[in-house]
PDB file of C-alpha atoms in Angstrom:
ATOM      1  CA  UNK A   1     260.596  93.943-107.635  1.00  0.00           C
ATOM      2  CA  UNK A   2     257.637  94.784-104.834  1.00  0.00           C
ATOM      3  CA  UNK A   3     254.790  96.043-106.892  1.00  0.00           C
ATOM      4  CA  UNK A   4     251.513  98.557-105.538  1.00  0.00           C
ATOM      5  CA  UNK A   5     248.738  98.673-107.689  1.00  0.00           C
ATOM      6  CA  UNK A   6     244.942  99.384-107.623  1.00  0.00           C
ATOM      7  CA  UNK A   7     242.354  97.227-108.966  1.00  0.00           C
ATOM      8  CA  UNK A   8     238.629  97.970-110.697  1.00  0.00           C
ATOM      9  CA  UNK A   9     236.871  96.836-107.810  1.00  0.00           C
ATOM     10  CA  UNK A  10     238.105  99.497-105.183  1.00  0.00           C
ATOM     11  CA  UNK A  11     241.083  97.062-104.061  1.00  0.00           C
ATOM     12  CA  UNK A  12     244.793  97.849-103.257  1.00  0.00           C
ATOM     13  CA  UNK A  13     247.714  95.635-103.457  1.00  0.00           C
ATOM     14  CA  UNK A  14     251.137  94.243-103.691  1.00  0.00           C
ATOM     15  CA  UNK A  15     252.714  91.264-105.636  1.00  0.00           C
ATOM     16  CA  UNK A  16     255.935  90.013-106.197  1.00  0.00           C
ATOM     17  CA  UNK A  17     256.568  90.845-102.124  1.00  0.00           C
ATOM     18  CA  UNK A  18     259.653  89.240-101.336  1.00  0.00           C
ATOM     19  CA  UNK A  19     260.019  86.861 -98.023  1.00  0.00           C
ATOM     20  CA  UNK A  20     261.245  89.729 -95.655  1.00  0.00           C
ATOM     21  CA  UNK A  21     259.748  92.531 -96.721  1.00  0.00           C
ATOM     22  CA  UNK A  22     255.905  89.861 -96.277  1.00  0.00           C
ATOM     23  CA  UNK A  23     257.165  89.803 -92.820  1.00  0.00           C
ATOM     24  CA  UNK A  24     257.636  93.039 -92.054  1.00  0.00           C
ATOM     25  CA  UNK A  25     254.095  93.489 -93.290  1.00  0.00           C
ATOM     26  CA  UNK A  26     252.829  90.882 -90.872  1.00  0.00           C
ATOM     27  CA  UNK A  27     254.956  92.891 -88.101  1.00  0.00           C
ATOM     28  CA  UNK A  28     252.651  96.342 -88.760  1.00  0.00           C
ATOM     29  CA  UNK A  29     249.795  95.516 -86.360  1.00  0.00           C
ATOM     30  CA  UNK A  30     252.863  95.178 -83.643  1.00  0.00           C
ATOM     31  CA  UNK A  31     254.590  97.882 -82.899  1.00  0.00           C
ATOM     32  CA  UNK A  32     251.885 100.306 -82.170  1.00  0.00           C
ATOM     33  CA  UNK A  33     250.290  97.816 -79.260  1.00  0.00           C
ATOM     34  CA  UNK A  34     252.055 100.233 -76.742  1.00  0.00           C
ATOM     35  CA  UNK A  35     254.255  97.770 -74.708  1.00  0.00           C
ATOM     36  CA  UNK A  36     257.213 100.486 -74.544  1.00  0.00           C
ATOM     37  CA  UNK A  37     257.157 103.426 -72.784  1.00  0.00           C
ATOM     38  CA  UNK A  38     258.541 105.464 -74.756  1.00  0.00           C
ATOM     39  CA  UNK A  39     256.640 104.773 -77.807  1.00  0.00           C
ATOM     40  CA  UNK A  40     253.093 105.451 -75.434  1.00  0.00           C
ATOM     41  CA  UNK A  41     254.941 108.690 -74.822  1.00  0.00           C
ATOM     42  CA  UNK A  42     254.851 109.907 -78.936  1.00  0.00           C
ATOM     43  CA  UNK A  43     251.808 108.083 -79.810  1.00  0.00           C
ATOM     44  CA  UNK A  44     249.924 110.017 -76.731  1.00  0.00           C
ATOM     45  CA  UNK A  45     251.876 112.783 -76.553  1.00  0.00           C
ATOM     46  CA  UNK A  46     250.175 115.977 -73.317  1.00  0.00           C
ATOM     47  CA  UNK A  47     247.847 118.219 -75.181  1.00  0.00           C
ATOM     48  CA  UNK A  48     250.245 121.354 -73.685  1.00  0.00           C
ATOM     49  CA  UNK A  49     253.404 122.300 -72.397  1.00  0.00           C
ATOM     50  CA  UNK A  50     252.776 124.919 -70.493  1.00  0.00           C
ATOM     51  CA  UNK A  51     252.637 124.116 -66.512  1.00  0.00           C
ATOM     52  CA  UNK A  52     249.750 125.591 -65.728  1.00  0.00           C
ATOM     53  CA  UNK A  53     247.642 123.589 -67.660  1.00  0.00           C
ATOM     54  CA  UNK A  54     247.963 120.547 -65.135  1.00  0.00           C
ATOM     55  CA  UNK A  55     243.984 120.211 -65.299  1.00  0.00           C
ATOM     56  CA  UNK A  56     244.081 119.650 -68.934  1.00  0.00           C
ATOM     57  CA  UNK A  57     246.597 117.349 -69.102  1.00  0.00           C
ATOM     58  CA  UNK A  58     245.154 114.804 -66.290  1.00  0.00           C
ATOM     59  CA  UNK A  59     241.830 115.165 -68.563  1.00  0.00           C
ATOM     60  CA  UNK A  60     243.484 114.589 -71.686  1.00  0.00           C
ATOM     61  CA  UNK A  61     244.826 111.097 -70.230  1.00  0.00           C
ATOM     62  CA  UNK A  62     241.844 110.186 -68.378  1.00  0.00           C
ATOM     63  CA  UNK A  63     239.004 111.258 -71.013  1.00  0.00           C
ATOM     64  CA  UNK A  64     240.700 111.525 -74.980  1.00  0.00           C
ATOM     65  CA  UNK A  65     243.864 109.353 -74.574  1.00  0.00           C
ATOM     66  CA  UNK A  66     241.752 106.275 -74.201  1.00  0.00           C
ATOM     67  CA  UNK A  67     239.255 107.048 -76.975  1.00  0.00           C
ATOM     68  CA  UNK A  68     242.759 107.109 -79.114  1.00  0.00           C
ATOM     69  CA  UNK A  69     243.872 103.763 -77.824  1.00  0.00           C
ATOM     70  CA  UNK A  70     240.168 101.931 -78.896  1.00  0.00           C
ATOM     71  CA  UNK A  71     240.801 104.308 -82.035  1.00  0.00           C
ATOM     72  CA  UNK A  72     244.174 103.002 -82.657  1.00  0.00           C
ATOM     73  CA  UNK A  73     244.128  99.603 -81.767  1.00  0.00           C
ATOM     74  CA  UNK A  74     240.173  99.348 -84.432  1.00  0.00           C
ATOM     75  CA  UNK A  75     242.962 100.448 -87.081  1.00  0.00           C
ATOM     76  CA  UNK A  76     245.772  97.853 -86.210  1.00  0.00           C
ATOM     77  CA  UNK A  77     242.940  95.129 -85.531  1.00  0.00           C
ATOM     78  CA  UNK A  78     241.193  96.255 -89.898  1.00  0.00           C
ATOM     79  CA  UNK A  79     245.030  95.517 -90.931  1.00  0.00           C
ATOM     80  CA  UNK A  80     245.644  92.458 -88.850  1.00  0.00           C
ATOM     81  CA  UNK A  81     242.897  91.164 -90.561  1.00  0.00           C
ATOM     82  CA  UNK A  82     243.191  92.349 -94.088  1.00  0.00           C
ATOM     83  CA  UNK A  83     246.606  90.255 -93.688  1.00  0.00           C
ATOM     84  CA  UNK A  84     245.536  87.245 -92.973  1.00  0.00           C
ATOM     85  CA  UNK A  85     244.730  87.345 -96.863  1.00  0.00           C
ATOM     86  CA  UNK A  86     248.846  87.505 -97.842  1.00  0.00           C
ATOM     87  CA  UNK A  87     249.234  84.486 -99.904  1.00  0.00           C
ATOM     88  CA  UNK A  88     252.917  82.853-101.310  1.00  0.00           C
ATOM     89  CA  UNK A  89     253.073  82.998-104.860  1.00  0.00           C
ATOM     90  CA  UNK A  90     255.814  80.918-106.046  1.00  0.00           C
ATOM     91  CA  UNK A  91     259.314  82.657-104.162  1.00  0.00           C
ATOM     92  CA  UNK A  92     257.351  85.624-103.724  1.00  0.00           C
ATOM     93  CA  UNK A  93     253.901  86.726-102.046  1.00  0.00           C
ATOM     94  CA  UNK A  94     250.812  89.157-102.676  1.00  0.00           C
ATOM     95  CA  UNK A  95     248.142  90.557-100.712  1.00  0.00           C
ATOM     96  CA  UNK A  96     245.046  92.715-101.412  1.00  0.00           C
ATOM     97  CA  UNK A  97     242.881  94.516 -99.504  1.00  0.00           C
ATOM     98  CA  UNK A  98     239.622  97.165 -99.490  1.00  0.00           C
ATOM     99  CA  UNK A  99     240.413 100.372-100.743  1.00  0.00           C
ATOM    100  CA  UNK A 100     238.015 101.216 -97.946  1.00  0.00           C
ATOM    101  CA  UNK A 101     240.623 100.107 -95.408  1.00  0.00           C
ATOM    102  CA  UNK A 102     243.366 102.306 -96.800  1.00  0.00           C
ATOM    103  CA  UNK A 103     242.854 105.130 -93.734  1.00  0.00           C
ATOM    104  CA  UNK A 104     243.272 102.215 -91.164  1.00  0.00           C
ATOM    105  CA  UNK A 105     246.720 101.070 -92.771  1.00  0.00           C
ATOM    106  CA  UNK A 106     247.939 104.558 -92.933  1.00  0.00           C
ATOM    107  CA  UNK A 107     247.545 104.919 -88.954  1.00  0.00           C
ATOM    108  CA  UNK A 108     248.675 101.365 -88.613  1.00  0.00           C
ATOM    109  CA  UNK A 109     251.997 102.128 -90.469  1.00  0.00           C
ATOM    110  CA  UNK A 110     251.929 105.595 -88.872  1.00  0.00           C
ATOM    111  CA  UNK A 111     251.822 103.677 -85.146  1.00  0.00           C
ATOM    112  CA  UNK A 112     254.429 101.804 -86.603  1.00  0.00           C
ATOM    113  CA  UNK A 113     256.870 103.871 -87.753  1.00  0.00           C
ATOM    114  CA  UNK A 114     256.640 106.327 -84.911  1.00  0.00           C
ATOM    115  CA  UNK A 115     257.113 103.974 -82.135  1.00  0.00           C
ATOM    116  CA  UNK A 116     259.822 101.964 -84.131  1.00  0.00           C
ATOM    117  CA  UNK A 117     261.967 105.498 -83.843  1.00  0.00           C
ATOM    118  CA  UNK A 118     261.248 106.234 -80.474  1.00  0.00           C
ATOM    119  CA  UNK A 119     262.320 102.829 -79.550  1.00  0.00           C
ATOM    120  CA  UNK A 120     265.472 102.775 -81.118  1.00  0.00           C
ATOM    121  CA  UNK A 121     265.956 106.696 -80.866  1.00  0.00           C
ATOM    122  CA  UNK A 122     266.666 108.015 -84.685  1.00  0.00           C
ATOM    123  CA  UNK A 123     267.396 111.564 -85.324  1.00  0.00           C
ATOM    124  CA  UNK A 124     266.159 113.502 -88.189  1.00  0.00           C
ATOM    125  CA  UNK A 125     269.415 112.439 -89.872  1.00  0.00           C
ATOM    126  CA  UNK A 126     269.869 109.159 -89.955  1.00  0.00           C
ATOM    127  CA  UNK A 127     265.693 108.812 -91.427  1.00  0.00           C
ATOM    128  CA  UNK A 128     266.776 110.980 -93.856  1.00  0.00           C
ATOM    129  CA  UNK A 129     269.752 109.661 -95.204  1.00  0.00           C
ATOM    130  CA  UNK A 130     269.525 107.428 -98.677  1.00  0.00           C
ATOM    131  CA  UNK A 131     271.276 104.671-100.815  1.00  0.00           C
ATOM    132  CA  UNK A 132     271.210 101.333 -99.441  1.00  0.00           C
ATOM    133  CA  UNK A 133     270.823 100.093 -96.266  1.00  0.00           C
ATOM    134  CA  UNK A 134     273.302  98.283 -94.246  1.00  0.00           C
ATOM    135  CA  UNK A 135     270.889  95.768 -92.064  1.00  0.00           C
ATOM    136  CA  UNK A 136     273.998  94.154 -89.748  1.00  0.00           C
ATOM    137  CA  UNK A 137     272.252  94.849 -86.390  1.00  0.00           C
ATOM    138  CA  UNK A 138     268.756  95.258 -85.126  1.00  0.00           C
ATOM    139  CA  UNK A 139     268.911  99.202 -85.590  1.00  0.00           C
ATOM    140  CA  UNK A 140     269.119  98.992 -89.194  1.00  0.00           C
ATOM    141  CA  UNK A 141     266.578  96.229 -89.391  1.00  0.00           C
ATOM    142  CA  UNK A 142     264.505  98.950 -87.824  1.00  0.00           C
ATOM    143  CA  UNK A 143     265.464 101.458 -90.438  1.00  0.00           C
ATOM    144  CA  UNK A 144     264.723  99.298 -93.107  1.00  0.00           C
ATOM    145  CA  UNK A 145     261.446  98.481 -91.977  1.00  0.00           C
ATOM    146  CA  UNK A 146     260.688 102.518 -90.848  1.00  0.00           C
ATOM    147  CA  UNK A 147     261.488 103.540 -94.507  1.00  0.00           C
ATOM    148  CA  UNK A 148     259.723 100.674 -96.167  1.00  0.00           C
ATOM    149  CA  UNK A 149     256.668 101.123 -94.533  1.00  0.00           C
ATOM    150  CA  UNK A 150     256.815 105.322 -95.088  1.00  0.00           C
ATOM    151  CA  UNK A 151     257.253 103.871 -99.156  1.00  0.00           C
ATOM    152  CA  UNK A 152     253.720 102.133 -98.510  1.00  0.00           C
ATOM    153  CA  UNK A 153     252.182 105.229 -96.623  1.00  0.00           C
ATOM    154  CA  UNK A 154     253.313 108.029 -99.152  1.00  0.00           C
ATOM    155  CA  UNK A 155     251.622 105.417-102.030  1.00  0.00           C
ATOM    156  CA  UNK A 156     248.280 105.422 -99.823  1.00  0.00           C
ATOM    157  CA  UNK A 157     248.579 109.142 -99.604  1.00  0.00           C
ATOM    158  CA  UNK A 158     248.894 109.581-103.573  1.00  0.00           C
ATOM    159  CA  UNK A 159     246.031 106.820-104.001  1.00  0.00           C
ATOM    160  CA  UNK A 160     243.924 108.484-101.616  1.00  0.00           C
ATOM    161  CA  UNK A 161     244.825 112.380-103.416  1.00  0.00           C
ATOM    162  CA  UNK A 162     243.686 111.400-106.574  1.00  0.00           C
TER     163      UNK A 162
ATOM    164  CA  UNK B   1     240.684 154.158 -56.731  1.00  0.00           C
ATOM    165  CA  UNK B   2     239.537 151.028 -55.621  1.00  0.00           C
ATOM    166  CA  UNK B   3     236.917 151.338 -58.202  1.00  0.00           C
ATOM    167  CA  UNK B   4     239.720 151.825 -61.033  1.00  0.00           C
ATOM    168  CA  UNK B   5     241.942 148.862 -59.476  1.00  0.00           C
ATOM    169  CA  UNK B   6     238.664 146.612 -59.672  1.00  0.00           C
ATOM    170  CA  UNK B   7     238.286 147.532 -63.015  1.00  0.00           C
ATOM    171  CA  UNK B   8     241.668 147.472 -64.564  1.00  0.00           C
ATOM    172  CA  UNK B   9     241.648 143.667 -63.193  1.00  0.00           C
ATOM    173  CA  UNK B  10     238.188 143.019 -64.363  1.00  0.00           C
ATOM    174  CA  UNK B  11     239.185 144.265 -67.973  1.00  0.00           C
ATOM    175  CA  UNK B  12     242.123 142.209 -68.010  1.00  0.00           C
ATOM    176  CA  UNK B  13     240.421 139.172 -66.587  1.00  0.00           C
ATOM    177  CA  UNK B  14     238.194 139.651 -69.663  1.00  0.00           C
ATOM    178  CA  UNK B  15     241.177 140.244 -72.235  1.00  0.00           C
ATOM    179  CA  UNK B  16     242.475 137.056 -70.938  1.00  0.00           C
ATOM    180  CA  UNK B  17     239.599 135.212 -71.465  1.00  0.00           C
ATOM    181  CA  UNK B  18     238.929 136.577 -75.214  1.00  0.00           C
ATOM    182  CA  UNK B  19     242.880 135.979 -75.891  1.00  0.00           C
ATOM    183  CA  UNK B  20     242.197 133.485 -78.662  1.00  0.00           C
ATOM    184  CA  UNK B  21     243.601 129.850 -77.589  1.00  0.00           C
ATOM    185  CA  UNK B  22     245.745 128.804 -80.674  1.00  0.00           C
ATOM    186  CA  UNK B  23     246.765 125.246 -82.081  1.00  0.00           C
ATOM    187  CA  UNK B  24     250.464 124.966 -83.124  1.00  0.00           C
ATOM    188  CA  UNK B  25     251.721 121.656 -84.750  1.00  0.00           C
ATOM    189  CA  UNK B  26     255.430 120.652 -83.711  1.00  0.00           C
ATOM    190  CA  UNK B  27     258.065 119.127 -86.274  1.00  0.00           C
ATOM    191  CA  UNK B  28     258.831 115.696 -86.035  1.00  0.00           C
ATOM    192  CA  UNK B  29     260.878 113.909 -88.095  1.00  0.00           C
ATOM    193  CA  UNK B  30     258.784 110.715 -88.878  1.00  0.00           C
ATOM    194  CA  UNK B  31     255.724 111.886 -90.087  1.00  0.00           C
ATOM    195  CA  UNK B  32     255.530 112.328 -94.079  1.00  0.00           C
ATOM    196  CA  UNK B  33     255.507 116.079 -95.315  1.00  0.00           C
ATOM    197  CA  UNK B  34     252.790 114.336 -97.772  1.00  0.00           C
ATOM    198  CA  UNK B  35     250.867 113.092 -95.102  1.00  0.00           C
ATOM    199  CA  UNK B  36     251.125 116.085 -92.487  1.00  0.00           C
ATOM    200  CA  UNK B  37     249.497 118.225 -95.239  1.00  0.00           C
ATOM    201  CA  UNK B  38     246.688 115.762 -95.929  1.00  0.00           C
ATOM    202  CA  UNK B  39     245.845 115.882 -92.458  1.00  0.00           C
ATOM    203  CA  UNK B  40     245.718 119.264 -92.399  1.00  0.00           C
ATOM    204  CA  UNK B  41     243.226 119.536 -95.958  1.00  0.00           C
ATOM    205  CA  UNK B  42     241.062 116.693 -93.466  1.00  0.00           C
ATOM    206  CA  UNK B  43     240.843 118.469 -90.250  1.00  0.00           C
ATOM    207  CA  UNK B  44     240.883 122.272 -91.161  1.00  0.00           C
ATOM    208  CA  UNK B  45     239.605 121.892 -94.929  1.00  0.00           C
ATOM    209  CA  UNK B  46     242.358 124.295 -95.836  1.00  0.00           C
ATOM    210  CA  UNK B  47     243.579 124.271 -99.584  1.00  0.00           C
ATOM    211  CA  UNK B  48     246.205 122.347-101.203  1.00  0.00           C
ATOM    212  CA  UNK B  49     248.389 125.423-101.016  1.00  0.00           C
ATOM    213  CA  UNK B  50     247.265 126.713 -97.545  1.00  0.00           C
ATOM    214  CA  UNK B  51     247.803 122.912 -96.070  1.00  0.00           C
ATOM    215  CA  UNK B  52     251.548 122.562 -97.831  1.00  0.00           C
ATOM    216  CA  UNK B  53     252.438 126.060 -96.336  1.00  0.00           C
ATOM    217  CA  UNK B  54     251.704 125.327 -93.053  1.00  0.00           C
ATOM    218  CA  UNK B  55     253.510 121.990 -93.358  1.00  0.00           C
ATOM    219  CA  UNK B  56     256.342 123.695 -95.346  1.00  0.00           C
ATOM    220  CA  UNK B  57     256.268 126.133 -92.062  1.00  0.00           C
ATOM    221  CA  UNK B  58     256.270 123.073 -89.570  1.00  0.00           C
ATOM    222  CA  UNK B  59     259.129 121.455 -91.053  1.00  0.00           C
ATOM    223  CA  UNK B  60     261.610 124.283 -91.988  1.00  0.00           C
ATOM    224  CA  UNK B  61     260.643 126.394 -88.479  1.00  0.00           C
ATOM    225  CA  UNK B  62     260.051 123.527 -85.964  1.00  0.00           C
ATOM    226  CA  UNK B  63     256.228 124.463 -85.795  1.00  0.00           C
ATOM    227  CA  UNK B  64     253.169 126.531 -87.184  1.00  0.00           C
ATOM    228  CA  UNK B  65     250.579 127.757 -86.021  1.00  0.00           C
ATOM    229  CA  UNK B  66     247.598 125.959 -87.302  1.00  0.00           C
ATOM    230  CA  UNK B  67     244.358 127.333 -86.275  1.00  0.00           C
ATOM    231  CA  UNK B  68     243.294 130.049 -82.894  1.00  0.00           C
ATOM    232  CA  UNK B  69     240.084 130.666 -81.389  1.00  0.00           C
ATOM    233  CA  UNK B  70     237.702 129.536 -78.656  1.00  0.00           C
ATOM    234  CA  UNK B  71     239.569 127.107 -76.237  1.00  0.00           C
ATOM    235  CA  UNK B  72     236.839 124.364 -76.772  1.00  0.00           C
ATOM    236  CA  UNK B  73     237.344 124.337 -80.484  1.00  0.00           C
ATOM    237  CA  UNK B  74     241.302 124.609 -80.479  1.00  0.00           C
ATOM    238  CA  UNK B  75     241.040 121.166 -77.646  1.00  0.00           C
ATOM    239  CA  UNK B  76     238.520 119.881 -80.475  1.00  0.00           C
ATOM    240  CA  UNK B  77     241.594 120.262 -82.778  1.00  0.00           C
ATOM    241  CA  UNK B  78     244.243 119.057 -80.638  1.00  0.00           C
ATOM    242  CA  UNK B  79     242.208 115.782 -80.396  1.00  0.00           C
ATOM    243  CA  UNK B  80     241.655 115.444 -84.001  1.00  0.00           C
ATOM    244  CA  UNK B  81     245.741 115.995 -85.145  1.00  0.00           C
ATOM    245  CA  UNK B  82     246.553 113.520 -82.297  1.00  0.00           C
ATOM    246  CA  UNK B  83     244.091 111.102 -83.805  1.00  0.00           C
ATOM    247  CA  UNK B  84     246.199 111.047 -87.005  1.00  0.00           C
ATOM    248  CA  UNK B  85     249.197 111.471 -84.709  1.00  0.00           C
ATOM    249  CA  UNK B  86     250.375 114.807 -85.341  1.00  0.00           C
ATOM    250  CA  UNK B  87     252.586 116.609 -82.528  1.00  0.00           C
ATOM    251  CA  UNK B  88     249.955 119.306 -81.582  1.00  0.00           C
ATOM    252  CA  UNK B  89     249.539 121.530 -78.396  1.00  0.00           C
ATOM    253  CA  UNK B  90     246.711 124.310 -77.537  1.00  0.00           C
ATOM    254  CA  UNK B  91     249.252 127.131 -75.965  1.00  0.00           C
ATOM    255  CA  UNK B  92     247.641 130.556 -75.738  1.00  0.00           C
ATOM    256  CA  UNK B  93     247.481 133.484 -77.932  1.00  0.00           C
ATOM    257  CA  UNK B  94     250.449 135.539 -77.725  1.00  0.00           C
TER     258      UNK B  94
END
């Protein structure tokens, strides 16, 4: 069994990682790198909705949406990195990292997560539903990987709480 | 009565510039109820309580509105919720 835990010297990590759920670690830096339109769309979504705010919109993309990308892509490049330290352990492998870096893997997994469903269109339903997973097809591969990596944000957000 | 017309429109070019601008963050169903109510503790400094209403109110009602004021500010905002990739729009004040 996967385990999170915190060390004395301001360090997070997980042991006992089995084989697919290490690679779906190494897969968090990839999905947020914006090579689908539809992801770009949600991860850079128009400051307004209202037509007559054309001006603000055509800033937004020109001025703040690219100060987003450098900002997203500094967080995706702290967690590339901090993985480069995942080690095998036996059948199993482990991997710790800077406490320090915790904000850069929750937008990392947030990027993630958000582009994974907008890629493969999930409703509200479907992310919500619980008891195993079925992974017989890419979609639920996706699933898997959406809810697995929302396990790993909602322990940052409890580490970074208390 | 040319005066009046001038300034009926000049008084309501005026209440239209004071309207305050407001932020409203959208529902969506990725983001973590845990995590939408950190981000608001981070960018507003609300309370535990005040942040987990609002996010209570985003989720159950589709949206909340999260902060109103000046339109620089409320754009401010916007950027910062987008930063932690929050659904957020400026609309104005009703």
């Amino acid at each position: 069994m996967m385990e999170f835990y915190e060390t004395d010297e301001d360090k997070l990590g997980f042991r006992q990682v089995p084989p697919l759920l290490a690679d779906l670690l190494r897969q968090i830096p990839r999905w947020g790198e914006g090579d689908c339109e539809i992801a770009e769309e949600r991860l850079f979504p128009a400051p307004s909705s209202d037509l007559d705010e054309e001006t603000l919109c055509d800033d937004w993309k020109a001025f703040v949406q690219p100060e987003l990308h450098e900002l997203f892509q500094s967080a995706r490049q702290t967690v590339s990195s901090d993985l480069r330290a995942l080690v095998e352990e036996e059948d199993t492998f482990a991997l710790e990292f800077p406490m320090a870096h915790a904000e850069a893997w929750l937008s990392a997994l947030n990027q993630s997560r958000l582009a994974l469903a907008a890629q493969h269109g999930f409703e509200e339903e479907e992310l919500s539903q619980t008891g195993p997973l079925e992974i017989v097809d890419e979609r639920g591969l996706a699933l898997l990987q959406i809810n697995f990596y929302a396990a790993i944000q909602q322990w940052l957000v409890e580490v970074l709480d208390d | 009565m040319a005066t009046e017309i001038e300034e009926q429109t000049s008084s309501r070019t005026r209440d239209e510039v004071n309207k305050p601008w407001q932020v409203v963050v959208h529902n969506d169903p990725i983001n973590l109820m845990s995590y939408v109510s950190r981000v608001f503790r981070k960018v507003f400094g609300f309370s535990r309580d005040k942040a987990e209403t609002h996010m209570l109110e985003v989720h159950h009602h589709g949206r909340s509105i999260v902060w109103s004021g000046e339109r620089e500010k409320a754009e401010f905002f916007v950027q910062q919720l987008h930063s932690y990739l929050l659904l957020a729009t400026i609309e104005r004040g009703q």
